[in-house]
CSV table of C-alpha atoms and ligand atoms in Angstrom, one decimal:
chain,number,residue,atom,x,y,z
A,1,MET,CA,-0.2,0.1,0.3
A,2,ASN,CA,1.5,3.4,-0.9
A,3,LYS,CA,0.8,6.7,0.9
A,4,ARG,CA,-2.5,7.4,-0.6
A,5,GLY,CA,-3.8,4.3,0.6
A,6,GLY,CA,-3.8,2.3,-2.5
A,7,ASN,CA,-1.6,0.3,-4.7
A,8,ARG,CA,-1.7,2.5,-7.5
A,9,HIS,CA,-0.6,6.1,-8.4
A,10,ALA,CA,-2.8,8.5,-10.6
A,11,GLY,CA,-0.7,11.4,-12.6
A,12,ILE,CA,-1.4,14.0,-15.0
A,13,THR,CA,-0.2,12.5,-18.2
A,14,ALA,CA,-1.8,15.1,-21.2
A,15,VAL,CA,-2.9,19.1,-20.8
A,16,GLY,CA,-5.1,21.1,-23.0
A,17,HIS,CA,-6.8,24.5,-22.8
A,18,TRP,CA,-8.9,26.6,-24.9
A,19,VAL,CA,-9.8,30.4,-24.8
A,20,PRO,CA,-12.4,32.6,-27.3
A,21,ASP,CA,-10.7,35.0,-29.0
A,22,ASP,CA,-12.7,38.0,-28.2
A,23,VAL,CA,-11.2,40.2,-25.4
A,24,LEU,CA,-12.4,42.6,-23.4
A,25,ASP,CA,-9.8,45.1,-22.0
A,26,ASN,CA,-10.0,47.3,-18.6
A,27,ASN,CA,-10.9,50.3,-21.0
A,28,PHE,CA,-14.1,48.6,-21.9
A,29,PHE,CA,-15.3,48.9,-18.6
A,30,ALA,CA,-14.2,52.4,-18.2
A,31,SER,CA,-16.0,53.7,-21.1
A,32,TYR,CA,-19.3,52.9,-19.4
A,33,LEU,CA,-18.8,51.8,-15.5
A,34,ASP,CA,-17.1,54.2,-12.9
A,35,THR,CA,-14.1,52.5,-13.1
A,36,ASN,CA,-10.5,52.4,-14.4
A,37,ASP,CA,-7.6,50.8,-15.7
A,38,GLU,CA,-5.6,51.4,-12.7
A,39,TRP,CA,-8.1,50.6,-10.3
A,40,ILE,CA,-8.4,47.2,-11.5
A,41,VAL,CA,-5.1,46.2,-12.2
A,42,THR,CA,-3.8,47.4,-8.5
A,43,ARG,CA,-6.7,46.0,-6.6
A,44,THR,CA,-7.3,42.7,-8.6
A,45,GLY,CA,-4.5,42.1,-11.0
A,46,ILE,CA,-6.3,41.5,-14.2
A,47,ARG,CA,-5.6,43.5,-17.7
A,48,GLU,CA,-8.1,41.6,-19.9
A,49,ARG,CA,-10.5,38.6,-20.3
A,50,ARG,CA,-12.2,36.6,-22.8
A,51,ILE,CA,-15.6,36.1,-23.9
A,52,LEU,CA,-17.2,33.5,-25.5
A,53,ARG,CA,-19.8,35.3,-27.8
A,54,GLU,CA,-21.5,32.3,-29.1
A,55,GLY,CA,-21.8,28.8,-27.7
A,56,ALA,CA,-21.7,27.1,-24.3
A,57,THR,CA,-19.4,25.8,-21.5
A,58,SER,CA,-19.3,22.3,-23.3
A,59,ASP,CA,-18.1,24.1,-26.5
A,60,MET,CA,-15.1,25.2,-24.6
A,61,ALA,CA,-14.6,22.1,-22.6
A,62,VAL,CA,-14.8,20.0,-26.1
A,63,ARG,CA,-12.0,22.4,-27.8
A,64,ALA,CA,-9.5,21.9,-24.4
A,65,ALA,CA,-10.4,18.2,-24.3
A,66,ARG,CA,-9.5,17.3,-27.8
A,67,ILE,CA,-6.2,19.2,-27.2
A,68,ALA,CA,-5.5,17.4,-24.4
A,69,LEU,CA,-6.3,14.1,-26.5
A,70,GLU,CA,-4.4,15.1,-28.9
A,71,ARG,CA,-1.3,15.5,-27.2
A,72,ARG,CA,-1.6,11.9,-25.4
A,73,GLY,CA,-2.0,10.6,-29.2
A,74,TRP,CA,-5.7,9.1,-28.0
A,75,THR,CA,-8.9,9.0,-29.5
A,76,PRO,CA,-12.2,10.0,-27.7
A,77,ASP,CA,-12.8,6.5,-27.7
A,78,ASP,CA,-10.1,5.5,-25.2
A,79,ILE,CA,-11.8,7.6,-22.9
A,80,GLN,CA,-13.4,5.6,-19.8
A,81,LEU,CA,-14.9,8.4,-17.6
A,82,ILE,CA,-15.7,12.3,-18.0
A,83,ILE,CA,-15.8,14.4,-15.0
A,84,CYS,CA,-17.0,18.3,-15.5
A,85,CYS,CA,-16.1,20.7,-12.8
A,86,THR,CA,-18.3,23.5,-14.0
A,87,VAL,CA,-20.6,26.3,-12.2
A,88,THR,CA,-22.0,27.3,-15.5
A,89,PRO,CA,-23.3,24.2,-16.8
A,90,ASP,CA,-25.1,24.5,-20.5
A,91,MET,CA,-28.3,23.5,-18.4
A,92,LEU,CA,-29.1,22.5,-14.7
A,93,PHE,CA,-29.7,19.3,-16.4
A,94,PRO,CA,-28.8,17.1,-18.4
A,95,PRO,CA,-25.0,16.9,-17.1
A,96,THR,CA,-22.6,19.2,-19.6
A,97,ALA,CA,-20.3,16.0,-19.1
A,98,CYS,CA,-23.4,14.2,-21.4
A,99,LEU,CA,-23.1,17.0,-23.9
A,100,ILE,CA,-19.3,16.8,-23.9
A,101,GLN,CA,-19.3,13.0,-24.7
A,102,GLU,CA,-21.7,13.5,-27.4
A,103,LYS,CA,-19.6,16.3,-29.0
A,104,LEU,CA,-16.6,14.3,-28.6
A,105,GLY,CA,-17.9,11.1,-29.9
A,106,ALA,CA,-16.7,9.1,-27.0
A,107,LYS,CA,-18.6,6.0,-27.0
A,108,ASN,CA,-17.1,3.9,-24.1
A,109,CYS,CA,-17.4,6.1,-21.1
A,110,TRP,CA,-19.6,7.3,-18.4
A,111,GLY,CA,-19.5,10.8,-16.3
A,112,PHE,CA,-21.0,13.4,-14.6
A,113,ASP,CA,-20.3,16.8,-13.4
A,114,MET,CA,-18.9,18.3,-10.4
A,115,THR,CA,-19.7,21.6,-8.8
A,116,ALA,CA,-17.3,23.2,-6.1
A,117,ALA,CA,-17.3,26.8,-7.2
A,118,CYS,CA,-13.7,27.8,-8.2
A,119,SER,CA,-12.5,25.0,-6.3
A,120,GLY,CA,-14.2,22.7,-8.8
A,121,PHE,CA,-11.1,21.5,-10.3
A,122,LEU,CA,-9.1,20.6,-7.4
A,123,PHE,CA,-12.1,18.6,-6.0
A,124,GLY,CA,-12.5,17.1,-9.3
A,125,LEU,CA,-8.6,16.1,-9.3
A,126,GLU,CA,-8.9,14.4,-6.0
A,127,THR,CA,-12.1,12.5,-7.4
A,128,ALA,CA,-10.6,11.5,-10.8
A,129,SER,CA,-7.2,10.4,-9.0
A,130,ARG,CA,-8.7,8.4,-6.6
A,131,MET,CA,-11.1,6.6,-9.2
A,132,VAL,CA,-7.6,5.8,-11.2
A,133,GLU,CA,-5.9,4.7,-7.6
A,134,SER,CA,-8.7,2.4,-6.9
A,135,GLY,CA,-8.3,0.7,-9.9
A,136,GLY,CA,-11.3,0.8,-11.3
A,137,TYR,CA,-10.2,3.4,-14.4
A,138,ASP,CA,-7.1,3.9,-16.4
A,139,ARG,CA,-8.2,6.6,-18.7
A,140,VAL,CA,-10.5,9.9,-17.3
A,141,LEU,CA,-10.9,12.9,-18.6
A,142,LEU,CA,-11.2,15.8,-16.3
A,143,ILE,CA,-12.3,19.1,-17.2
A,144,GLY,CA,-12.7,22.5,-15.7
A,145,ALA,CA,-14.6,24.7,-18.1
A,146,ASP,CA,-17.0,28.0,-17.2
A,147,LYS,CA,-18.7,30.6,-19.3
A,148,MET,CA,-18.8,32.9,-16.8
A,149,SER,CA,-20.0,35.9,-18.8
A,150,ALA,CA,-23.1,33.9,-19.0
A,151,ILE,CA,-24.0,34.7,-15.0
A,152,THR,CA,-22.2,38.2,-14.6
A,153,ASN,CA,-24.1,41.2,-14.6
A,154,TYR,CA,-22.1,43.7,-17.0
A,155,GLN,CA,-23.4,46.5,-14.9
A,156,ASP,CA,-22.3,45.3,-11.6
A,157,ARG,CA,-18.7,47.1,-11.4
A,158,ASN,CA,-17.9,44.5,-8.2
A,159,THR,CA,-18.1,41.4,-10.4
A,160,CYS,CA,-18.2,42.1,-13.8
A,161,ILE,CA,-14.3,43.3,-14.2
A,162,LEU,CA,-13.5,40.0,-12.7
A,163,PHE,CA,-14.6,37.2,-14.5
A,164,GLY,CA,-13.6,35.5,-18.0
A,165,ASP,CA,-14.5,32.7,-20.1
A,166,ALA,CA,-12.3,29.5,-20.6
A,167,GLY,CA,-11.6,25.7,-20.8
A,168,GLY,CA,-9.1,23.7,-19.4
A,169,ALA,CA,-8.8,19.5,-19.8
A,170,VAL,CA,-6.2,17.0,-18.2
A,171,ILE,CA,-6.2,13.3,-18.6
A,172,LEU,CA,-5.3,11.2,-15.4
A,173,GLU,CA,-3.9,7.4,-16.0
A,174,PRO,CA,-1.9,5.3,-13.7
A,175,VAL,CA,1.8,6.4,-13.3
A,176,ALA,CA,4.8,5.6,-11.3
A,177,GLU,CA,4.3,5.5,-7.7
A,178,ASP,CA,6.8,8.0,-7.3
A,179,LEU,CA,5.1,10.2,-9.6
A,180,GLY,CA,1.5,12.1,-10.1
A,181,ILE,CA,-1.0,13.2,-7.4
A,182,MET,CA,0.9,12.7,-3.8
A,183,ASP,CA,-1.2,14.6,-1.4
A,184,SER,CA,-4.3,16.6,-0.7
A,185,TYR,CA,-6.1,18.6,1.6
A,186,LEU,CA,-9.6,19.6,0.9
A,187,ARG,CA,-12.1,21.6,3.4
A,188,ILE,CA,-15.3,23.0,2.7
A,189,ASP,CA,-17.1,25.5,5.0
A,190,GLY,CA,-21.1,26.4,4.5
A,191,ALA,CA,-20.8,29.4,6.4
A,192,GLY,CA,-19.4,31.2,3.4
A,193,LYS,CA,-22.8,30.9,1.8
A,194,GLU,CA,-23.4,34.4,2.5
A,195,PHE,CA,-20.7,35.9,0.5
A,196,LEU,CA,-20.6,34.3,-2.7
A,197,TYR,CA,-23.5,33.0,-4.5
A,198,MET,CA,-25.8,33.0,-7.3
A,199,LYS,CA,-29.4,33.2,-5.8
A,200,GLY,CA,-31.7,32.3,-8.5
A,201,GLY,CA,-32.6,29.4,-10.8
A,202,GLY,CA,-32.3,26.8,-8.3
A,203,SER,CA,-35.0,24.7,-6.2
A,204,LEU,CA,-34.7,27.5,-3.3
A,205,ASN,CA,-35.5,30.5,-5.8
A,206,PRO,CA,-37.0,29.2,-9.5
A,207,ALA,CA,-36.6,31.3,-11.9
A,208,THR,CA,-39.3,33.6,-12.3
A,209,ALA,CA,-40.0,37.3,-13.7
A,210,GLU,CA,-39.5,38.5,-10.2
A,211,THR,CA,-36.2,36.9,-9.5
A,212,VAL,CA,-34.6,38.0,-12.8
A,213,ALA,CA,-35.9,41.6,-12.5
A,214,LYS,CA,-33.9,41.3,-9.2
A,215,GLY,CA,-30.8,39.9,-11.0
A,216,TRP,CA,-30.7,36.8,-9.0
A,217,HIS,CA,-29.5,35.1,-12.0
A,218,TYR,CA,-25.9,36.8,-11.5
A,219,VAL,CA,-23.3,36.1,-9.5
A,220,TYR,CA,-23.0,38.2,-6.1
A,221,GLN,CA,-19.7,38.6,-4.2
A,222,ASP,CA,-19.1,40.6,-1.0
A,223,GLY,CA,-15.6,40.8,-2.4
A,224,LYS,CA,-14.1,42.4,0.9
A,225,THR,CA,-15.3,39.3,3.3
A,226,VAL,CA,-14.3,36.7,0.6
A,227,PHE,CA,-11.0,38.1,0.2
A,228,LYS,CA,-10.1,38.4,4.0
A,229,ARG,CA,-10.8,34.5,4.2
A,230,ALA,CA,-9.4,33.6,0.6
A,231,VAL,CA,-5.9,35.3,1.9
A,232,VAL,CA,-5.9,33.0,5.0
A,233,GLU,CA,-7.0,29.8,3.7
A,234,MET,CA,-5.0,29.7,0.2
A,235,ALA,CA,-1.8,30.6,2.0
A,236,GLU,CA,-2.6,27.8,4.5
A,237,SER,CA,-3.3,24.9,2.8
A,238,SER,CA,-0.8,25.7,0.1
A,239,ALA,CA,2.0,25.9,3.2
A,240,HIS,CA,0.3,23.0,5.1
A,241,ILE,CA,0.5,20.5,2.2
A,242,MET,CA,4.3,21.7,1.6
A,243,GLU,CA,5.2,21.5,4.9
A,244,ARG,CA,3.6,17.8,5.9
A,245,ASN,CA,5.3,16.6,3.2
A,246,GLY,CA,8.8,17.5,4.1
A,247,LEU,CA,8.9,20.2,1.4
A,248,SER,CA,11.1,23.5,1.7
A,249,ALA,CA,10.6,26.5,-1.1
A,250,LYS,CA,13.6,25.0,-3.0
A,251,ASP,CA,11.9,21.7,-3.4
A,252,ILE,CA,8.6,23.3,-5.0
A,253,ALA,CA,9.1,23.8,-8.9
A,254,TYR,CA,5.3,25.9,-9.0
A,255,LEU,CA,2.5,26.8,-6.9
A,256,VAL,CA,-0.3,26.7,-9.4
A,257,PRO,CA,-3.0,29.3,-7.4
A,258,HIS,CA,-6.7,29.8,-8.3
A,259,GLN,CA,-6.1,32.9,-10.2
A,260,ALA,CA,-9.2,35.1,-8.3
A,261,ASN,CA,-7.1,38.1,-7.6
A,262,LEU,CA,-3.2,38.7,-7.8
A,263,ARG,CA,-3.1,39.8,-3.9
A,264,ILE,CA,-4.2,36.8,-2.7
A,265,LEU,CA,-1.8,35.0,-4.9
A,266,ASP,CA,1.0,37.2,-3.5
A,267,ALA,CA,0.1,36.5,0.0
A,268,ALA,CA,0.0,32.5,-0.4
A,269,ARG,CA,3.4,32.8,-2.3
A,270,GLU,CA,4.8,34.6,0.6
A,271,ARG,CA,3.8,32.3,3.3
A,272,MET,CA,5.5,29.5,1.0
A,273,GLY,CA,8.5,31.2,1.0
A,274,LEU,CA,8.3,31.3,-3.2
A,275,ALA,CA,10.0,33.4,-5.7
A,276,LYS,CA,7.7,35.2,-8.3
A,277,GLU,CA,9.3,33.0,-10.8
A,278,GLN,CA,8.0,29.8,-8.9
A,279,VAL,CA,4.3,31.1,-9.4
A,280,MET,CA,1.9,30.3,-12.4
A,281,ILE,CA,0.0,33.5,-13.1
A,282,ASN,CA,-2.4,34.0,-15.8
A,283,ILE,CA,-5.1,36.0,-14.3
A,284,ASP,CA,-3.5,39.4,-16.1
A,285,ARG,CA,-4.6,37.8,-19.3
A,286,TYR,CA,-7.9,35.9,-18.6
A,287,GLY,CA,-9.4,37.2,-15.3
A,288,ASN,CA,-11.1,34.6,-13.2
A,289,THR,CA,-12.4,31.6,-15.3
A,290,THR,CA,-13.3,29.8,-12.0
A,291,ASP,CA,-12.9,26.2,-12.8
A,292,ALA,CA,-10.5,26.4,-15.6
A,293,THR,CA,-7.7,28.4,-14.1
A,294,ILE,CA,-5.4,25.6,-12.8
A,295,PRO,CA,-5.8,23.3,-15.8
A,296,MET,CA,-5.4,26.6,-18.2
A,297,CYS,CA,-2.1,27.5,-16.0
A,298,LEU,CA,-0.7,23.6,-16.2
A,299,SER,CA,-1.6,23.7,-19.9
A,300,GLU,CA,0.3,26.9,-21.1
A,301,TRP,CA,3.3,26.2,-19.0
A,302,TRP,CA,3.6,22.8,-20.5
A,303,ALA,CA,3.2,24.3,-23.8
A,304,ALA,CA,6.2,26.8,-23.2
A,305,GLY,CA,8.2,23.5,-21.9
A,306,LYS,CA,8.7,25.1,-18.5
A,307,LEU,CA,7.3,21.5,-16.6
A,308,LYS,CA,9.7,18.5,-16.0
A,309,LYS,CA,9.1,15.1,-14.8
A,310,GLY,CA,9.4,15.0,-11.4
A,311,ASP,CA,8.8,18.7,-10.6
A,312,ASN,CA,7.2,19.2,-7.3
A,313,ILE,CA,3.9,21.5,-8.0
A,314,VAL,CA,1.5,22.7,-5.5
A,315,LEU,CA,-2.2,23.4,-6.6
A,316,SER,CA,-4.3,25.5,-4.3
A,317,SER,CA,-7.8,27.1,-4.4
A,318,PHE,CA,-10.1,29.2,-2.8
A,319,GLY,CA,-13.9,29.4,-3.7
A,320,ALA,CA,-17.9,29.8,-3.0
A,321,GLY,CA,-19.1,27.9,-0.3
A,322,TYR,CA,-16.8,28.4,0.9
A,323,THR,CA,-14.3,25.7,-0.7
A,324,TRP,CA,-10.6,25.3,-0.6
A,325,GLY,CA,-7.5,23.3,-0.5
A,326,ALA,CA,-4.5,22.3,-2.0
A,327,ILE,CA,-2.7,19.1,-3.8
A,328,LEU,CA,0.7,18.4,-4.4
A,329,VAL,CA,1.4,16.9,-7.6
A,330,ARG,CA,4.8,15.5,-9.0
A,331,TRP,CA,4.8,15.8,-12.9
A,332,ALA,CA,4.5,12.5,-14.2
A,333,TYR,CA,5.5,13.5,-17.9
B,1,LIG,N1,-13.5,50.3,-9.8
B,1,LIG,C1,-13.5,51.3,-9.2
B,1,LIG,N2,-14.0,50.9,-8.0
B,1,LIG,C2,-14.6,49.7,-7.5
B,1,LIG,C3,-14.6,49.1,-8.2
B,1,LIG,C4,-14.3,48.9,-9.7
B,1,LIG,N3,-14.5,48.0,-10.7
B,1,LIG,N4,-14.8,47.8,-7.8
B,1,LIG,C5,-15.5,48.0,-6.3
B,1,LIG,N5,-15.0,49.6,-6.2
B,1,LIG,C6,-15.2,50.4,-4.7
B,1,LIG,C7,-16.4,49.8,-3.9
B,1,LIG,O1,-17.3,50.4,-4.5
B,1,LIG,C8,-15.7,50.8,-3.1
B,1,LIG,O2,-15.9,51.8,-2.7
B,1,LIG,P1,-16.5,52.5,-1.4
B,1,LIG,O3,-15.5,52.3,-0.5
B,1,LIG,O4,-17.0,53.9,-1.7
B,1,LIG,O5,-17.6,51.4,-1.0
B,1,LIG,C9,-14.1,50.4,-3.0
B,1,LIG,O6,-14.0,50.2,-4.2
B,1,LIG,C10,-13.5,49.3,-2.4
B,1,LIG,O7,-14.4,48.1,-2.5
B,1,LIG,P2,-14.0,47.1,-1.8
B,1,LIG,O8,-15.0,45.6,-2.4
B,1,LIG,O9,-13.4,46.9,-0.6
B,1,LIG,O10,-12.3,46.4,-2.7
B,1,LIG,P3,-11.4,45.7,-2.7
B,1,LIG,O11,-9.9,45.9,-2.5
B,1,LIG,O12,-11.9,44.1,-1.7
B,1,LIG,O13,-11.4,44.8,-4.1
B,1,LIG,C11,-12.1,42.6,-5.3
B,1,LIG,C12,-12.6,44.2,-4.5
B,1,LIG,C13,-13.6,41.8,-5.3
B,1,LIG,C14,-11.4,42.8,-6.3
B,1,LIG,C15,-11.7,42.0,-3.9
B,1,LIG,O14,-12.0,42.1,-2.8
B,1,LIG,C16,-11.5,40.2,-4.2
B,1,LIG,O15,-10.8,40.3,-5.0
B,1,LIG,N6,-12.4,39.7,-3.5
B,1,LIG,C17,-12.3,38.2,-3.3
B,1,LIG,C18,-12.2,37.5,-4.7
B,1,LIG,C19,-12.3,35.8,-4.8
B,1,LIG,O16,-11.3,35.3,-4.1
B,1,LIG,N7,-13.2,35.3,-4.9
B,1,LIG,C20,-12.9,33.9,-4.4
B,1,LIG,C21,-12.9,32.8,-5.6
B,1,LIG,S1,-14.0,33.3,-7.0
């Protein structure tokens, strides 16, 4: 039995991501709202974000998945399980995983959606890797994709500047015991439900003309409250997973934080004692893409040739719920 409690290790063996071409820069918001480029860059680190004008989350997911499959040299029929992490499913049901399966033409799999807000990809990675470690699956497609523009109120300057649309995908399969998903520390706390949510459209407040008039189909965030908790939990969980695995800053190749606010990423980096070059940051170009941020970072850094087999990489996130945590990955390819 290994440290994860099983006989097998699961690792990421391919990555892919896709973003729409349409760019919204900060000046776009300054043209009709009381905001400006300087405020947005200083308070968030975001300079621009991508918007999907036509289509839905599954379209971005499929494009990212095709890239990951091609890089691995697999066809859609090789996939046994699709897990789609998203807060913006194409529809409440059927599962977006089914829509992705059909668009990919993957004939030998089952799958489901996971919703854990900005921690979705991390929670999905834990789930997918456990499926592989159990011996039940050898080829899993894990997707993090969100069309945040579908639930963003472009008249609310507190939130509309933050979000963008994107899809990311990774493939998981068995790897050598000293590689892959090494450790995870994940937590939830429902006390966070009051500070970051989408109030309408669920069973509590089904969509009516009234809920729409009140804007309950949009993201609401009490930014300052969420910020304070995010800084603590992301920094502490990242440091915790590093310390309990006996790793110091020099042993870490990269921290891959969920990209919500540059100041939160800086706090996590400082708590871990890392240099700036050790942190993957793309929030300046894409904003917060919710479930897509972490796989997208991995895919970009891999494509740039910056990831090496055996690299220790800490993934960490914080999101609505609250949901948060960190996963230690030893890069497998
Ligand atoms: N342009 C200009 N001013 C803005 C603005 C904008 N786009 N958005 C908000 N403001 C104003 C506010 O109205 C407020 O004005 P007031 O003091 O007159 O009321 C002031 O700026 C400060 O607002 P505040 O919300 O305290 O700013 P902040 O420094 O906390 O930054 C966020 C706001 C949203 C960027 C920040 O709180 C944040 O990133 N929160 C956490 C995000 C997160 O981690 N989410 C979890 C994962 S999704």
